[in-house]
PDB file of C-alpha atoms in Angstrom:
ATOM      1  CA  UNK E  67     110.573 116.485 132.539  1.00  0.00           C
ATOM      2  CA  UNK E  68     107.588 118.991 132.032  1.00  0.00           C
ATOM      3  CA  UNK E  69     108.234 122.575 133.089  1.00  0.00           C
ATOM      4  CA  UNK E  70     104.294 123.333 132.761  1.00  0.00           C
ATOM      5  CA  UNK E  71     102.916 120.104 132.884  1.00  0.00           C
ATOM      6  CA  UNK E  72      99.078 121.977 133.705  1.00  0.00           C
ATOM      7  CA  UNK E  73      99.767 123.099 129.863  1.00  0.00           C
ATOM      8  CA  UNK E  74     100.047 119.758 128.798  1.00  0.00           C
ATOM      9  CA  UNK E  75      97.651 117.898 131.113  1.00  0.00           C
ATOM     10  CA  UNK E  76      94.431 120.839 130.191  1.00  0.00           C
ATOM     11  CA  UNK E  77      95.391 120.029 126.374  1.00  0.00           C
ATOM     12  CA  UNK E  78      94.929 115.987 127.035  1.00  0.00           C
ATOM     13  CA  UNK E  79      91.848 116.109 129.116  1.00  0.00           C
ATOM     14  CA  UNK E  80      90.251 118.600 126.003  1.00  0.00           C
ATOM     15  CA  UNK E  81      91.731 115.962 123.605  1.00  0.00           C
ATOM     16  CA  UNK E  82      90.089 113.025 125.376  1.00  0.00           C
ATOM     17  CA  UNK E  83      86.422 115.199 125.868  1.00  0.00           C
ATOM     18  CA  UNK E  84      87.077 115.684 122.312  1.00  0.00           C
ATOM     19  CA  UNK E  85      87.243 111.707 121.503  1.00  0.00           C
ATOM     20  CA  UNK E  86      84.706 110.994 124.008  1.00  0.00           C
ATOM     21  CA  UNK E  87      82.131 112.830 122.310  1.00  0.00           C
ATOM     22  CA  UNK E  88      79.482 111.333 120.942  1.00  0.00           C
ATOM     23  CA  UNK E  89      76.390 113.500 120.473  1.00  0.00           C
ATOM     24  CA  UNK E  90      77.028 115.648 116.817  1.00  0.00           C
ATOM     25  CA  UNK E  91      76.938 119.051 118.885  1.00  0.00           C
ATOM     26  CA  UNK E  92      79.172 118.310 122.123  1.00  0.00           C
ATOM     27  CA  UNK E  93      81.887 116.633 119.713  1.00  0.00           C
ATOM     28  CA  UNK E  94      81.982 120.369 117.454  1.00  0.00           C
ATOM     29  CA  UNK E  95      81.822 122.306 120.780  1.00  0.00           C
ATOM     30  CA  UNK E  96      84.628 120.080 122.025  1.00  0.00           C
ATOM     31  CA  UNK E  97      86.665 119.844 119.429  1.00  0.00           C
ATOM     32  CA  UNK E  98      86.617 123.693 118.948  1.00  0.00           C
ATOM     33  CA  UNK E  99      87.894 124.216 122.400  1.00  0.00           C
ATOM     34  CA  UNK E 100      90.288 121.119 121.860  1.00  0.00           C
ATOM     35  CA  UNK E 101      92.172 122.151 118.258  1.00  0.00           C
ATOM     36  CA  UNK E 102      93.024 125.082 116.359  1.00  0.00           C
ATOM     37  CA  UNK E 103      90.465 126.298 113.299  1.00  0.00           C
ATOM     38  CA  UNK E 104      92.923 124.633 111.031  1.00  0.00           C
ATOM     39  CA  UNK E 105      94.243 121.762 113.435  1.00  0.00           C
ATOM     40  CA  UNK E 106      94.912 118.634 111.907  1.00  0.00           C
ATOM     41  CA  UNK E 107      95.290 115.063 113.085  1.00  0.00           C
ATOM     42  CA  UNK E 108      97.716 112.602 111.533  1.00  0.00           C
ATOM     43  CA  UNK E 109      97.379 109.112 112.106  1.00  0.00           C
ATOM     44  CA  UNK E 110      98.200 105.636 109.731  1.00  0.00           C
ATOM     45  CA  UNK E 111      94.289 105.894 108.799  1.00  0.00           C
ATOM     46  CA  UNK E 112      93.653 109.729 108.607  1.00  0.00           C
ATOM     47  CA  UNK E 113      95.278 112.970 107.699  1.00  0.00           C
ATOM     48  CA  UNK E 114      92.643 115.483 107.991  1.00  0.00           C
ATOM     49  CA  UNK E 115      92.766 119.464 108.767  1.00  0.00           C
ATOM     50  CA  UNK E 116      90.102 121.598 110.523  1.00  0.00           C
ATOM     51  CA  UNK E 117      87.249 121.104 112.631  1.00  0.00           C
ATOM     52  CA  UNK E 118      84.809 119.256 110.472  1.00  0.00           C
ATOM     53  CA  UNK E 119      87.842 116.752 109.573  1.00  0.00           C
ATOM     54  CA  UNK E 120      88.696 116.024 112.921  1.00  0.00           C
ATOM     55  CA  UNK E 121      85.119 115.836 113.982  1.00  0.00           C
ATOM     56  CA  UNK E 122      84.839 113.038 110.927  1.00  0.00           C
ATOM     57  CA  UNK E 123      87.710 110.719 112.297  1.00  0.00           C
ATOM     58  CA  UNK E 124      86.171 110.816 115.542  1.00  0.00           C
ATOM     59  CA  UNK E 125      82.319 109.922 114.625  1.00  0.00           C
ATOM     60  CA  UNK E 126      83.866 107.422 112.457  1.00  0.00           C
ATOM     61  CA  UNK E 127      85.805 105.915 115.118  1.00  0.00           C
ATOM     62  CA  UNK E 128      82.577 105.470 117.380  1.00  0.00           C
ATOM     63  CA  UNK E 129      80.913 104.380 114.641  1.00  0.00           C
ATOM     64  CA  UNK E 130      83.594 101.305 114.295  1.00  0.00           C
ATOM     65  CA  UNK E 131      83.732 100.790 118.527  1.00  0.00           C
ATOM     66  CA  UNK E 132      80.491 101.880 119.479  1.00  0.00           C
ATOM     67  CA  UNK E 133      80.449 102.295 123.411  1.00  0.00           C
ATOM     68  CA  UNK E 134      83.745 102.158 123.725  1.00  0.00           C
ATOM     69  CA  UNK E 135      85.679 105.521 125.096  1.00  0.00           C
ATOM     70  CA  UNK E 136      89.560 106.673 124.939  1.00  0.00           C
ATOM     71  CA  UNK E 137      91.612 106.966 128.159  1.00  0.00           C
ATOM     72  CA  UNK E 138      94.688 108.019 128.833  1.00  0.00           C
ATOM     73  CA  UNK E 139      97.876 105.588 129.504  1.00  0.00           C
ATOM     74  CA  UNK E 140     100.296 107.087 131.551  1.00  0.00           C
ATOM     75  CA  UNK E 141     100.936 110.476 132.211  1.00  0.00           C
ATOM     76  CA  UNK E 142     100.974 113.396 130.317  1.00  0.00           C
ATOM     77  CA  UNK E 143     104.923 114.580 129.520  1.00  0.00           C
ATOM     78  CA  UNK E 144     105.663 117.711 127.278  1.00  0.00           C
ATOM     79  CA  UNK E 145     108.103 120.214 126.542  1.00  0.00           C
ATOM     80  CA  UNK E 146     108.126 123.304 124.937  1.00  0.00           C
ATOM     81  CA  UNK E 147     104.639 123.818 122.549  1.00  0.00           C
ATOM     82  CA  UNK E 148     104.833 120.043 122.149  1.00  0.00           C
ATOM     83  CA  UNK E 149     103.218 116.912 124.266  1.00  0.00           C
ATOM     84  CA  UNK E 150     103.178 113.274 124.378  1.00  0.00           C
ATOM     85  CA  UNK E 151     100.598 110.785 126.220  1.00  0.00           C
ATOM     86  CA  UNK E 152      99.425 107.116 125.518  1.00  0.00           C
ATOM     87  CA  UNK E 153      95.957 105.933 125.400  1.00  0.00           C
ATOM     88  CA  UNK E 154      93.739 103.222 124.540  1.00  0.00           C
ATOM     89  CA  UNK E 155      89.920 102.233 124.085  1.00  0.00           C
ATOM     90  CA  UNK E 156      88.250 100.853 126.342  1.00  0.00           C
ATOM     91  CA  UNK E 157      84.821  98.455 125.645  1.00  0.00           C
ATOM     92  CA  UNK E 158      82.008  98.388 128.429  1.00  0.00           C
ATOM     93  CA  UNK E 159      83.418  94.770 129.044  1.00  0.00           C
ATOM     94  CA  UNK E 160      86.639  96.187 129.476  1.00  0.00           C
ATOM     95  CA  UNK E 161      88.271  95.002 126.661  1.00  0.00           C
ATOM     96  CA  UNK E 162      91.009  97.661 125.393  1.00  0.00           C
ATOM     97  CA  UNK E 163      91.076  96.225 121.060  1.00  0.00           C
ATOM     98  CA  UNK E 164      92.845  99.578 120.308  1.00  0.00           C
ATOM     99  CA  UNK E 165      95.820 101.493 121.816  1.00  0.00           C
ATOM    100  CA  UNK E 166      98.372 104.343 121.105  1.00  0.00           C
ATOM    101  CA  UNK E 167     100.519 106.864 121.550  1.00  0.00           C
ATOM    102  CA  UNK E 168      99.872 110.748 120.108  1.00  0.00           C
ATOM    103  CA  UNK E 169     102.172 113.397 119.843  1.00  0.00           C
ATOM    104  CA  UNK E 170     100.639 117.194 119.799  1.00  0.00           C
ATOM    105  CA  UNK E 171     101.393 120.507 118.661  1.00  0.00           C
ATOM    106  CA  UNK E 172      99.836 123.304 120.814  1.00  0.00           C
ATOM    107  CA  UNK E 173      99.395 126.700 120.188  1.00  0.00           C
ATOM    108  CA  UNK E 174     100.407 129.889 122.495  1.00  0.00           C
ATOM    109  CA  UNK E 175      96.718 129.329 124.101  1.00  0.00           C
ATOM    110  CA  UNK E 176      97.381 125.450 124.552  1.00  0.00           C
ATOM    111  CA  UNK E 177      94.931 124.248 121.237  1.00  0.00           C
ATOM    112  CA  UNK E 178      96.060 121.165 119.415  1.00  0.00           C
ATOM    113  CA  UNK E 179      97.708 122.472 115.843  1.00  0.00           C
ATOM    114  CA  UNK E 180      98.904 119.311 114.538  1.00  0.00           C
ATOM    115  CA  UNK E 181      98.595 115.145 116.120  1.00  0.00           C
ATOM    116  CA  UNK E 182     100.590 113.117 115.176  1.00  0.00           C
ATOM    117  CA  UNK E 183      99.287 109.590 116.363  1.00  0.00           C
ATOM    118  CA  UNK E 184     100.211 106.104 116.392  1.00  0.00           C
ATOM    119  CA  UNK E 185      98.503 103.093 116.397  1.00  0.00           C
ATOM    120  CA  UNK E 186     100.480 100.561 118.992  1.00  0.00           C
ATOM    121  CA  UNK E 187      97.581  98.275 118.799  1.00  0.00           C
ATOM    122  CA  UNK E 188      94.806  97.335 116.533  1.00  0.00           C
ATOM    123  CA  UNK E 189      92.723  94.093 115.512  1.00  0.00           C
ATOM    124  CA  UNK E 190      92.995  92.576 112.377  1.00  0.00           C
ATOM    125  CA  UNK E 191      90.884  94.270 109.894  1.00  0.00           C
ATOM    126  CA  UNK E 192      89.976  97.250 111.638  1.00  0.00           C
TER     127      UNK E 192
END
């Protein structure tokens, strides 16, 4: 169970504004308030490091799903400098093609270091 679970929950809901971004500069504002300068996200289709890398996977992500946002699955559960949450996409028709589960790294101020994602669901040949 989560001794600071505020920690944890501030860190998704950045995360999430973060994927949710779609104009060029809310995505850099939000993902420099969501991950350290040289953050990195890991995931079975990306291992980048930095702002501009992360910024990348997520425009090219919207550019696969347009419309379609990340939510969260689930609650928020962490320990320690480290937190775990599930989410999925979501499609204006509600369809949800996409889901997962990301672990994260934070730093002493609660920014993402390191993500370590997985893809739980995904359709064929995406």
């Amino acid at each position: 169970m989560s001794v600071n679970t505020d920690r944890y929950e501030t860190a998704a809901a950045r995360y999430f504004e973060a994927w949710n971004a779609t104009e060029p500069e809310a995505l850099k504002k939000a993902v420099a308030a969501a991950w350290t300068a040289d953050g990195g996200y890991t995931d079975p289709l990306a291992d980048v490091r930095g702002h501009e890398g992360v910024a990348a996977v997520i425009t090219a992500a919207h550019e696969q799903f347009p419309g379609f946002v990340f939510r969260p699955l689930g609650t928020v559960d962490g320990h320690h400098d480290t937190a775990r949450f599930g989410w999925e996409l979501v499609g204006e028709d509600g369809s949800t093609p996409v889901a997962g589960f990301d672990v994260v790294t934070l730093d002493e101020e609660g920014r993402i270091r390191q993500v370590l994602g997985f893809l739980d669901r995904v359709p064929e040949g995406a």
